Coordinates of N, CA and C in Angstrom, one line a residue:
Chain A
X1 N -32.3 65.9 -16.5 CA -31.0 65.5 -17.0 C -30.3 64.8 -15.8
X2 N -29.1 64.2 -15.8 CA -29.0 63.1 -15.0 C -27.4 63.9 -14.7
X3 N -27.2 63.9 -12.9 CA -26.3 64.3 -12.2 C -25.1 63.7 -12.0
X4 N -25.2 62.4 -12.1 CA -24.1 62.0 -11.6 C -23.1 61.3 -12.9
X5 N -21.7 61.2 -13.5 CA -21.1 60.6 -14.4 C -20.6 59.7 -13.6
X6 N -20.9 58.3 -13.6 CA -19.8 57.3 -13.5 C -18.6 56.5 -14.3
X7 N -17.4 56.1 -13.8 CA -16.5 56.2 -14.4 C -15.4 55.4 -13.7
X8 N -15.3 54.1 -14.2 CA -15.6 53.5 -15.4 C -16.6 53.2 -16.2
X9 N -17.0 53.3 -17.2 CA -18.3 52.9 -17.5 C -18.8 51.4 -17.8
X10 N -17.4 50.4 -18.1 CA -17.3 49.3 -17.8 C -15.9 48.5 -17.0
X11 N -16.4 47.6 -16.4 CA -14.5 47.2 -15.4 C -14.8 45.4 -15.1
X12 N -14.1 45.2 -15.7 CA -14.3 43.4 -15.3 C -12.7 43.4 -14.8
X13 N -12.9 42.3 -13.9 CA -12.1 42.2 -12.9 C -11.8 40.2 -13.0
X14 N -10.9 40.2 -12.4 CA -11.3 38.2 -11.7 C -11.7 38.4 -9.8
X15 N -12.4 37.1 -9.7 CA -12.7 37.1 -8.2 C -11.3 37.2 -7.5
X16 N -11.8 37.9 -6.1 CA -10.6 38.1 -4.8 C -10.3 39.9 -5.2
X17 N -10.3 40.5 -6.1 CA -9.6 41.3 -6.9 C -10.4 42.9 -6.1
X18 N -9.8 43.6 -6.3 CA -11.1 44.9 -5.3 C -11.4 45.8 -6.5
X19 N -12.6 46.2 -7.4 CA -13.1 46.8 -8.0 C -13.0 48.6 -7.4
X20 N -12.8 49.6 -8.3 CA -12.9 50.8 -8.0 C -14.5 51.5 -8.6
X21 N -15.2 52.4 -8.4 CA -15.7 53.3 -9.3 C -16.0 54.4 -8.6
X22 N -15.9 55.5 -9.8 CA -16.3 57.0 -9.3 C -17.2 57.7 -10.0
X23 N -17.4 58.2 -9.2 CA -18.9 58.8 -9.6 C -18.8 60.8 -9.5
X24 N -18.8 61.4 -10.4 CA -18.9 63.2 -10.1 C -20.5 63.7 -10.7
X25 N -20.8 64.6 -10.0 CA -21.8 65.4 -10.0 C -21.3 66.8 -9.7
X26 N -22.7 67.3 -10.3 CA -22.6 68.8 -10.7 C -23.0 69.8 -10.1
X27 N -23.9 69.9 -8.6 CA -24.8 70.7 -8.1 C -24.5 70.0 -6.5
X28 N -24.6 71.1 -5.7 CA -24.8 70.1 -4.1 C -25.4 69.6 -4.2
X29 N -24.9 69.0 -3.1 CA -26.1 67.4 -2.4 C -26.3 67.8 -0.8
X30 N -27.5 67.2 -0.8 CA -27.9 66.8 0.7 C -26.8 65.4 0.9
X31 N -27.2 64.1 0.0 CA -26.4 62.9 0.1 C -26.3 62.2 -0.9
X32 N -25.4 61.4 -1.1 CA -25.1 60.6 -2.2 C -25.5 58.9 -1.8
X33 N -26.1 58.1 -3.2 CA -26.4 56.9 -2.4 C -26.0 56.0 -3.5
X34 N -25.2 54.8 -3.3 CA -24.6 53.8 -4.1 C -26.1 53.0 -4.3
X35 N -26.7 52.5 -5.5 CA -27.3 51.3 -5.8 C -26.3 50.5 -6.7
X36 N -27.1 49.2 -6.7 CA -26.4 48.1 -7.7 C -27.8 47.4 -8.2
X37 N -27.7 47.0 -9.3 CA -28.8 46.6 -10.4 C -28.3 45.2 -11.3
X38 N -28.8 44.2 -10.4 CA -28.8 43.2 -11.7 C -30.3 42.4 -12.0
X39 N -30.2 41.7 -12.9 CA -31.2 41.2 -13.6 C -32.5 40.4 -12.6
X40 N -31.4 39.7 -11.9 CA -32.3 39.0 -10.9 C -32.9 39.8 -9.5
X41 N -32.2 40.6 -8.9 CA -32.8 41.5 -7.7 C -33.3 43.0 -8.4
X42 N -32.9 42.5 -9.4 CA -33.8 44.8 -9.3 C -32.5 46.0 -9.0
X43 N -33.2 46.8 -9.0 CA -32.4 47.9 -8.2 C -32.3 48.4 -6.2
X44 N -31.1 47.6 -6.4 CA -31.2 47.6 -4.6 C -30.1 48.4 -3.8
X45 N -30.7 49.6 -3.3 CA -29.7 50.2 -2.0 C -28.7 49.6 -1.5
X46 N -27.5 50.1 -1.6 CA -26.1 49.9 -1.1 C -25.6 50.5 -0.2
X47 N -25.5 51.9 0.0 CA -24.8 52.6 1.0 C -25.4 54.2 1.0
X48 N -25.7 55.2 1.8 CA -25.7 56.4 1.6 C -24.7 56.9 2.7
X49 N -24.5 58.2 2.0 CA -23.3 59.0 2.5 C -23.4 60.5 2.4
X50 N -23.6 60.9 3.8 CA -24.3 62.7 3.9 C -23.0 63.4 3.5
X51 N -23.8 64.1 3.0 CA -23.2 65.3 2.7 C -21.9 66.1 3.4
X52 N -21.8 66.1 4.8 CA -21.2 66.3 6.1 C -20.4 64.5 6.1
X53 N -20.9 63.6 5.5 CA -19.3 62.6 6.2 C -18.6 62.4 4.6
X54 N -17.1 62.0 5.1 CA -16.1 61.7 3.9 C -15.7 60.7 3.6
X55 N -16.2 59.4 5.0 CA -16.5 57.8 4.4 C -16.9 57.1 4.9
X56 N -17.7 55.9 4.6 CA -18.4 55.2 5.1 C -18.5 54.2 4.4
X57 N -18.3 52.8 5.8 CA -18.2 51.4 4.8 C -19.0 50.8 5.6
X58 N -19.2 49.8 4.4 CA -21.1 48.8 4.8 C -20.0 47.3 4.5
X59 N -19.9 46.5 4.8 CA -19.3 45.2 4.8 C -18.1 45.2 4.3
X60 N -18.3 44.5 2.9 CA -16.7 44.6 1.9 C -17.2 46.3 0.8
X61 N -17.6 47.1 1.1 CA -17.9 48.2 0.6 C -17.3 49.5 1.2
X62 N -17.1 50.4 0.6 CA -16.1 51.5 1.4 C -16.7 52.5 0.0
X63 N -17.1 53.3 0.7 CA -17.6 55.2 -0.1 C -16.7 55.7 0.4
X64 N -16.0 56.7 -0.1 CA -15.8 58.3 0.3 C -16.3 59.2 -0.7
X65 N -16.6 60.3 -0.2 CA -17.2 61.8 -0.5 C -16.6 62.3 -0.4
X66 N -16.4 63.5 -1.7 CA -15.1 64.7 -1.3 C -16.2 65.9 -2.0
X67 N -17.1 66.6 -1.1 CA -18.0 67.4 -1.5 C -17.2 68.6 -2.0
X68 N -15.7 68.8 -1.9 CA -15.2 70.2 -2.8 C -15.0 69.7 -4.3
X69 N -14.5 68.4 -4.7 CA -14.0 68.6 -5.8 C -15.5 67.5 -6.6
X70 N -16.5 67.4 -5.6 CA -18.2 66.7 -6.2 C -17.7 65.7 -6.8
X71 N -17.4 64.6 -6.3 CA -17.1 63.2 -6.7 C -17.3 62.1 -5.2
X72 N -17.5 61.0 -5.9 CA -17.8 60.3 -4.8 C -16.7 58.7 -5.7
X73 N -16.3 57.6 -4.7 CA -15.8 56.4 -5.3 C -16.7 55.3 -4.4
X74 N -16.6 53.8 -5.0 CA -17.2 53.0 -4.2 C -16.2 52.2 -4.7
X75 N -15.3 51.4 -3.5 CA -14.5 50.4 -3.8 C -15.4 49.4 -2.9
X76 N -15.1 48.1 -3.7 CA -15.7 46.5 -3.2 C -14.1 45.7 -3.0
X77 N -14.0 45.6 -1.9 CA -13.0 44.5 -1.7 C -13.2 43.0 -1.8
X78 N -12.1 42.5 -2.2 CA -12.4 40.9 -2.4 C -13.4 40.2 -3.2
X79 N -13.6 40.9 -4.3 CA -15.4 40.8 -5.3 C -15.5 39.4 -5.5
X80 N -16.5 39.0 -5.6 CA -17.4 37.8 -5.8 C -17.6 37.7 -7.3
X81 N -18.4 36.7 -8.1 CA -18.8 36.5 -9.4 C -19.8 37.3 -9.0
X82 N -21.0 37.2 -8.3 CA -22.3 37.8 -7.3 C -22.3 39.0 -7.3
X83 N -21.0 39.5 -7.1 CA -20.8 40.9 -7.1 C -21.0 41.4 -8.8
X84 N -21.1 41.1 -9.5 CA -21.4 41.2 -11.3 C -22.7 42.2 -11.3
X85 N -22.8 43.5 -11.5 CA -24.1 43.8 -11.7 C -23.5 45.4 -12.0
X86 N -24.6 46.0 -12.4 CA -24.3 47.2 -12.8 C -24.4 48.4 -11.2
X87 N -23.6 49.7 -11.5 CA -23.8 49.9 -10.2 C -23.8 51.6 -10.4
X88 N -25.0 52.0 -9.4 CA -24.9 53.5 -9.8 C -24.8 54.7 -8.8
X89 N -24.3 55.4 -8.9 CA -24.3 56.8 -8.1 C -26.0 57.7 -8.2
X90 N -26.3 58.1 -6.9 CA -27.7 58.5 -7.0 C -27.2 60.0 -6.2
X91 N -27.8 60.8 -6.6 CA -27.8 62.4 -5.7 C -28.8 62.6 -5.2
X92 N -29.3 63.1 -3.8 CA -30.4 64.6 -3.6 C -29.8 65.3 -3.3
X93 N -30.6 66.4 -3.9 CA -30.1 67.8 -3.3 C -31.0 68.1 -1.9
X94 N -31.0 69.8 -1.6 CA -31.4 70.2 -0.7 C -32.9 70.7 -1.3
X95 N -33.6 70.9 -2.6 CA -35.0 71.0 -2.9 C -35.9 69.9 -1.6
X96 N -37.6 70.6 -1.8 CA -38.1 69.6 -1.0 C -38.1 68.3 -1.5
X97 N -38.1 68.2 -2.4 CA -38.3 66.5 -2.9 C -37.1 65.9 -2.5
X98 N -37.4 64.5 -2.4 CA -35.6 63.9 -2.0 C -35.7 62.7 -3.2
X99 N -36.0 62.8 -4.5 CA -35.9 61.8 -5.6 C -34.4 61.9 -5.6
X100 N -34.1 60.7 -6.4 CA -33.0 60.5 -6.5 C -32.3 60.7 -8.2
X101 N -31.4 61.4 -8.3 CA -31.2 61.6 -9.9 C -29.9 60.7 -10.0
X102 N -30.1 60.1 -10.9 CA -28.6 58.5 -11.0 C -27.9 59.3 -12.1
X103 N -26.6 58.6 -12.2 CA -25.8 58.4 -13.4 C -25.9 57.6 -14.2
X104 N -25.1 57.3 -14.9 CA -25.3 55.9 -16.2 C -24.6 54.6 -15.8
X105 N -24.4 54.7 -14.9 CA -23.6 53.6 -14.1 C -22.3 53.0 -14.6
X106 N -21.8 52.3 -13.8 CA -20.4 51.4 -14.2 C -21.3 49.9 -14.4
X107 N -20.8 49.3 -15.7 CA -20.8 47.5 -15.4 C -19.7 47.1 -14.6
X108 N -20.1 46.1 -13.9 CA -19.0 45.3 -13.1 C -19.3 44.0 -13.6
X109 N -17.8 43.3 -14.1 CA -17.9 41.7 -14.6 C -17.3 40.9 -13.9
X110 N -17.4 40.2 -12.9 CA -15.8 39.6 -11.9 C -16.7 38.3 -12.4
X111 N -15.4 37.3 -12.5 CA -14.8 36.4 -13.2 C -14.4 35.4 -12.3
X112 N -14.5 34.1 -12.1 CA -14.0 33.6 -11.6 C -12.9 32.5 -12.3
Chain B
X1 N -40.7 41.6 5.5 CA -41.7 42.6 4.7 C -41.3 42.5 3.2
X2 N -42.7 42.4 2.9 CA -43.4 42.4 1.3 C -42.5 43.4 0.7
X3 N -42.2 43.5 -0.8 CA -41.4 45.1 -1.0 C -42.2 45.5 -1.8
X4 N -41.9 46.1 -3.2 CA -42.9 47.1 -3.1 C -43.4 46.2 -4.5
X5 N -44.9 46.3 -5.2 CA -45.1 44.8 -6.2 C -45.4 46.0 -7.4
X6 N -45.0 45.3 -8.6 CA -45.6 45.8 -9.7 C -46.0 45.0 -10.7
X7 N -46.8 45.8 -11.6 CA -47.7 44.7 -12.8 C -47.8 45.4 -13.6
X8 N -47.7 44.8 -14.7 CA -47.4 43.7 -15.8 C -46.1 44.0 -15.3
X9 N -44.9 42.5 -15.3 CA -43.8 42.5 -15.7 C -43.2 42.9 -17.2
X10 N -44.3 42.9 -18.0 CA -43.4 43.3 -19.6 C -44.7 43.3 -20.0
X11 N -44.5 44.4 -20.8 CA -45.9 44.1 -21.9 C -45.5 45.2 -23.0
X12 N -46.2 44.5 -24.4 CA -45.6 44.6 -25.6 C -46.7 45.5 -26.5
X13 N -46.3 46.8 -26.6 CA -47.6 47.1 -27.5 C -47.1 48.1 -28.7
X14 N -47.8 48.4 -29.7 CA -47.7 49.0 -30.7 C -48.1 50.5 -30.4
X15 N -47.3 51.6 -31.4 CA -47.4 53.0 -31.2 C -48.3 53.4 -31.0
X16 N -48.7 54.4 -30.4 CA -50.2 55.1 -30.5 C -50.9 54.6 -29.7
X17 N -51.2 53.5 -29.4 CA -51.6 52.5 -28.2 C -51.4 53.4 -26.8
X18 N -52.4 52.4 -25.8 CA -52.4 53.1 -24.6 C -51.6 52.2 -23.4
X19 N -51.2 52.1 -22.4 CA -50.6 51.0 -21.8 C -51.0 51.4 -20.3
X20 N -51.0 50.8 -19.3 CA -51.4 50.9 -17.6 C -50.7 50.5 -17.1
X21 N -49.5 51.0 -15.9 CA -48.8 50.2 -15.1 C -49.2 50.4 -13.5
X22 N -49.2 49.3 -12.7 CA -49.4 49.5 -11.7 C -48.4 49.6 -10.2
X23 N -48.7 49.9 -9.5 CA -47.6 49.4 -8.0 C -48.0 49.9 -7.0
X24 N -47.9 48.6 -6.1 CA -48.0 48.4 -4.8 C -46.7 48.7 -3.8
X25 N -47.0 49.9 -3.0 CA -45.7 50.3 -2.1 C -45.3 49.6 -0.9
X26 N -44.7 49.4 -0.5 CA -44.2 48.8 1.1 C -45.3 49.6 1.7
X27 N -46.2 48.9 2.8 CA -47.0 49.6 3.8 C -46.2 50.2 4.6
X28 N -47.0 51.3 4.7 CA -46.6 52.4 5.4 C -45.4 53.6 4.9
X29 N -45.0 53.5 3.9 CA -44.4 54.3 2.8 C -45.1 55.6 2.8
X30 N -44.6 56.9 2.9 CA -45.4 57.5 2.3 C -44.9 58.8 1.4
X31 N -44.0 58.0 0.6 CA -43.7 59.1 -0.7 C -43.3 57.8 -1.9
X32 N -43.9 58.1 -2.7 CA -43.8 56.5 -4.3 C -43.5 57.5 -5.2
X33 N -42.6 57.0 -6.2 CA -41.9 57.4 -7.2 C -42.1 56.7 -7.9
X34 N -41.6 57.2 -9.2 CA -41.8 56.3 -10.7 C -41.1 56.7 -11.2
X35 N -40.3 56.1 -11.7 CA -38.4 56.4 -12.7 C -38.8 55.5 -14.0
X36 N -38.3 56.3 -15.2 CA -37.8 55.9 -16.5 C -36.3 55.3 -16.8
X37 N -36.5 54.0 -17.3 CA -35.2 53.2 -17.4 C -34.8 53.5 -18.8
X38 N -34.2 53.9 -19.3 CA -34.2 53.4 -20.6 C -32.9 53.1 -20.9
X39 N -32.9 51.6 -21.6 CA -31.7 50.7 -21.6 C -30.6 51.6 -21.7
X40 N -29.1 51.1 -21.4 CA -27.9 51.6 -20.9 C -28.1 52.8 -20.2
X41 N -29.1 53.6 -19.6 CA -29.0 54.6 -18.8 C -29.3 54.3 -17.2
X42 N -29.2 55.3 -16.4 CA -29.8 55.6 -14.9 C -31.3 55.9 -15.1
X43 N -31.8 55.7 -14.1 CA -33.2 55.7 -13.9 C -33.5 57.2 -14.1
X44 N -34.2 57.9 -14.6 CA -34.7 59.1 -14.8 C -36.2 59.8 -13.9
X45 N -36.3 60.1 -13.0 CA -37.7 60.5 -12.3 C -38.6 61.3 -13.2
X46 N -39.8 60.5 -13.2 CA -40.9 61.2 -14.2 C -41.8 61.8 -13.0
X47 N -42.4 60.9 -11.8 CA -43.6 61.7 -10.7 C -42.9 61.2 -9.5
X48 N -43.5 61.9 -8.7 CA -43.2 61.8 -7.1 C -44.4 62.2 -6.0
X49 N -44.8 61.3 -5.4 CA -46.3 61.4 -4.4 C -45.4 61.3 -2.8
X50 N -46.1 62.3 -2.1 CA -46.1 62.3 -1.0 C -47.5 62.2 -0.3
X51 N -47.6 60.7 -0.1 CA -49.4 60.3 0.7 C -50.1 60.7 -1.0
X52 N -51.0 61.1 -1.0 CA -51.5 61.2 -2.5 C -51.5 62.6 -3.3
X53 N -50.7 63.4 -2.7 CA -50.3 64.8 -3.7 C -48.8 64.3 -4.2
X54 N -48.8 65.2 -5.3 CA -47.7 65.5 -6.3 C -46.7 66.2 -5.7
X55 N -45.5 65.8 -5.6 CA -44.4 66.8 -4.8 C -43.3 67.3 -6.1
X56 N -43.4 66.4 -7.0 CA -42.5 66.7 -8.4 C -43.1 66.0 -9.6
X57 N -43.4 66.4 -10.2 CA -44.0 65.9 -11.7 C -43.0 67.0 -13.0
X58 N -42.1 67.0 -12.9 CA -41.9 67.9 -13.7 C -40.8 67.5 -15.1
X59 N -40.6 66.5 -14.7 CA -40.1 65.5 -15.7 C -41.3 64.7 -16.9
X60 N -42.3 64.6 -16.3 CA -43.4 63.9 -16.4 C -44.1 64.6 -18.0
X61 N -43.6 63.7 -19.3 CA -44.2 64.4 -20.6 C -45.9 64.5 -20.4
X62 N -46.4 64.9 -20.3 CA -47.9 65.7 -19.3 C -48.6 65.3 -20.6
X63 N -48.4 65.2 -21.6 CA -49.8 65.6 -23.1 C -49.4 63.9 -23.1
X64 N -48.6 63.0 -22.5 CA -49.3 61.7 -23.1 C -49.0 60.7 -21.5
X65 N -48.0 61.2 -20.8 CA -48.6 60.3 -19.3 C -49.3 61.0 -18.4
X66 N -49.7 60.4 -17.4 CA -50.4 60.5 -16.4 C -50.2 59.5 -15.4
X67 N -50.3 60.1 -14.5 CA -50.2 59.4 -12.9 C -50.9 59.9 -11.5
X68 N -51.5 58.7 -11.0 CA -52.1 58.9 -9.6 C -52.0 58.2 -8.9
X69 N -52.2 58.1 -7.5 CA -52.0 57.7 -6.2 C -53.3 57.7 -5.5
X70 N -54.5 56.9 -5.8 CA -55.9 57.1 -5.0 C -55.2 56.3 -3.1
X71 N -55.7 57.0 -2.8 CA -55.7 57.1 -1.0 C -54.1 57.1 -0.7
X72 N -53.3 57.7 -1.3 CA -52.2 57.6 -0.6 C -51.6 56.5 -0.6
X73 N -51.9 55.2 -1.6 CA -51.2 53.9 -1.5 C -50.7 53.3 -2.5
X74 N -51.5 52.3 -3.6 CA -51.9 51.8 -4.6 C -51.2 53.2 -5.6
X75 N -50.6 53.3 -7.1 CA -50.6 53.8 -7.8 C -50.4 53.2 -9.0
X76 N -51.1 54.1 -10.2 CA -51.2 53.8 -11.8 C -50.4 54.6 -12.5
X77 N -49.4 54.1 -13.5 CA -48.8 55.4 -14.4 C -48.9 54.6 -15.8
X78 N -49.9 55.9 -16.6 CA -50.3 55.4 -18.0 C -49.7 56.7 -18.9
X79 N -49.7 55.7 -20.0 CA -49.3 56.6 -21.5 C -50.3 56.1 -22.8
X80 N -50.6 57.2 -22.8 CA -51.4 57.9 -23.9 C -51.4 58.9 -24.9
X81 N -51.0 58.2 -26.0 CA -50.5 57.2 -27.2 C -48.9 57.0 -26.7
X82 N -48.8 55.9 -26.9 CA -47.2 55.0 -26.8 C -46.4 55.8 -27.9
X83 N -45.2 56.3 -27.8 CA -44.2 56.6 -28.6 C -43.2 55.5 -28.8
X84 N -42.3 55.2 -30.0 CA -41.2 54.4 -29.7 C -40.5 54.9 -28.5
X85 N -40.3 55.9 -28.4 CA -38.8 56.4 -27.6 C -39.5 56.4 -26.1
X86 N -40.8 55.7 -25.9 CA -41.1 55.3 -24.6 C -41.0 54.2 -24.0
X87 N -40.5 53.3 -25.0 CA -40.0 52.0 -25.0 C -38.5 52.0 -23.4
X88 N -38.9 51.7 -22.6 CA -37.8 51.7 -21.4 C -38.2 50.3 -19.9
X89 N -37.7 50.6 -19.5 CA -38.2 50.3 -18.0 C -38.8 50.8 -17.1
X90 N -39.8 50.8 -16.3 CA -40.7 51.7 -15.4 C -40.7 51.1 -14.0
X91 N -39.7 51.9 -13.2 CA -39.9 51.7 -11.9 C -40.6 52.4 -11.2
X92 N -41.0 51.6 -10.0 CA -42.3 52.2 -9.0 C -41.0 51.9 -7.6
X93 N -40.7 53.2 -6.8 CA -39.9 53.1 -5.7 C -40.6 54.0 -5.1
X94 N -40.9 53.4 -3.6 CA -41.5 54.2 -2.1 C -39.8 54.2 -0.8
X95 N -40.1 55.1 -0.4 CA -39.7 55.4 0.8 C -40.6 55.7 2.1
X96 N -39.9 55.8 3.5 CA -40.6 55.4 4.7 C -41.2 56.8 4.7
X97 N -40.1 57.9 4.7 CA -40.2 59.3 5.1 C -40.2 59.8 3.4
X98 N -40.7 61.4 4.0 CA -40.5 62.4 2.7 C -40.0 63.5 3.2
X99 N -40.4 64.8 2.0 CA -39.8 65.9 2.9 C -38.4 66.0 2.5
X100 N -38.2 66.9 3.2 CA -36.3 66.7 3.6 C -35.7 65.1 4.2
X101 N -36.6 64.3 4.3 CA -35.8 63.1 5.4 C -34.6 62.2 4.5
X102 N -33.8 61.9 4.8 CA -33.1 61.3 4.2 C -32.9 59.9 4.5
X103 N -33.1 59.6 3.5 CA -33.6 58.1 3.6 C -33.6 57.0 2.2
X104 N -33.6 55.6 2.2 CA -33.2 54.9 1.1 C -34.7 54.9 0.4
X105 N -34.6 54.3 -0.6 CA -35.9 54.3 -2.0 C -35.5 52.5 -1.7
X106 N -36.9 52.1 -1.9 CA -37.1 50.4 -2.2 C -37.5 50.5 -3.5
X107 N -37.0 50.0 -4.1 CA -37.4 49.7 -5.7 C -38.2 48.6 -6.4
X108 N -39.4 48.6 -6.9 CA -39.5 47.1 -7.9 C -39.1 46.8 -8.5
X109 N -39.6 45.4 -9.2 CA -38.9 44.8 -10.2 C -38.8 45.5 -11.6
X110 N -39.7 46.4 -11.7 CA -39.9 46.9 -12.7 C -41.1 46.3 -13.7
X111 N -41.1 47.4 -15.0 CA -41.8 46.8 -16.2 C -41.3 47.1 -17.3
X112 N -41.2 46.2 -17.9 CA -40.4 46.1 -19.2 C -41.2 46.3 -20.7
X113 N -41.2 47.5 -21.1 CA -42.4 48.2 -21.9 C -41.6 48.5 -23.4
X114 N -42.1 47.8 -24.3 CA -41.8 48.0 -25.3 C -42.5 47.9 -26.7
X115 N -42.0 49.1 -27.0 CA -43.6 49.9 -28.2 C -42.8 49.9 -29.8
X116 N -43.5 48.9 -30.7 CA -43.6 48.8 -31.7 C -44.0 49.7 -32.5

């Protein structure tokens, strides 16, 4: 079964504009990790975020973690058309395995 | 660096049918996964290899797939007989570490499998 809800499940935006999405799950985590998925690159790593930190930003990207109320957001500042792709919340727990269990992701549509 | 390769990009077959997918991990990888796409969802984990044992198969419908890892590298994930509702995307993702390590998944392009 799949851990994480994201939400919005779709958000178009116009370019310049800063995109929101949140993500909650159900069970601890070791860490949470943003992918983004479009047509042409696949599914490609964006940011992880332990369990122990509350935010962490990778360029125009910004996570925070709030491990009491089990949600996570990923704002994109200044979005791009490029920025268009689907995007998803991934969990491990603390089991040995460290697979990743995703949500259903948000679409993102920015517009120029 | 190479990332990680898969084959067939798409292949089209009819129910009951048998199908083979393959993938090549980033060298030196040593835990490969295989996720079920199936349109509008998140990637689903069917197997998980650390070097060439099984660390999670438990998702993995067992009476019609199958998956291996000969030498820890190279891996096959086949279905036997094709269902409709197996009709999805099939990702093959390696990481550097396993274990507890925490660490990112490289992903392929995938395969795009769809059963008549």
């Amino acid at each position: 079964s799949q851990q994480g809800e994201e939400d919005p499940q779709a958000l178009s935006i116009q370019e310049g504009e800063n995109a929101t999405m949140n993500c909650s799950y159900k069970t601890s985590i070791n860490n949470l990790q943003w992918y983004r998925q479009n047509s042409g690159r696949g599914l490609v790593h964006l940011i992880l975020i332990r369990s122990n930190e509350r935010e962490k930003h990778s360029g125009r990207l910004r996570v925070t973690l709030d491990t009491s109320k089990k949600s996570s957001s990923l704002l994109i500042t200044a979005s791009r058309a490029a920025d268009t792709a689907s995007y998803f919340c991934a969990t491990v727990g603390y089991q040995a395995g460290t697979a990743l269990i995703f949500g259903k992701g948000t679409t993102l549509s920015v517009s120029s | 660096e190479a990332g990680v390769a898969q084959s067939p990009r798409y292949k089209i077959i009819e129910k009951r049918q048998s199908v083979a997918f393959w993938c090549n991990p980033i060298s030196g990888h040593a835990t490969l996964y295989w996720y079920q796409q199936i349109l509008g969802q998140g990637p689903k984990l069917l197997i998980q290899f650390q070097n060439n044992g099984v660390v999670d198969d438990s998702q993995l419908p067992k009476d019609r797939f199958s998956a291996e890892r000969l030498k820890g590298v190279d891996s096959t994930l086949k279905i036997q007989p094709a269902k409709l509702e197996d009709s999805a995307v099939y990702l093959c993702a390696s990481s550097l570490l396993g274990g507890r390590a925490i660490n990112e998944q490289f992903f392929g392009p995938g395969t795009r499998l769809t059963v008549l």
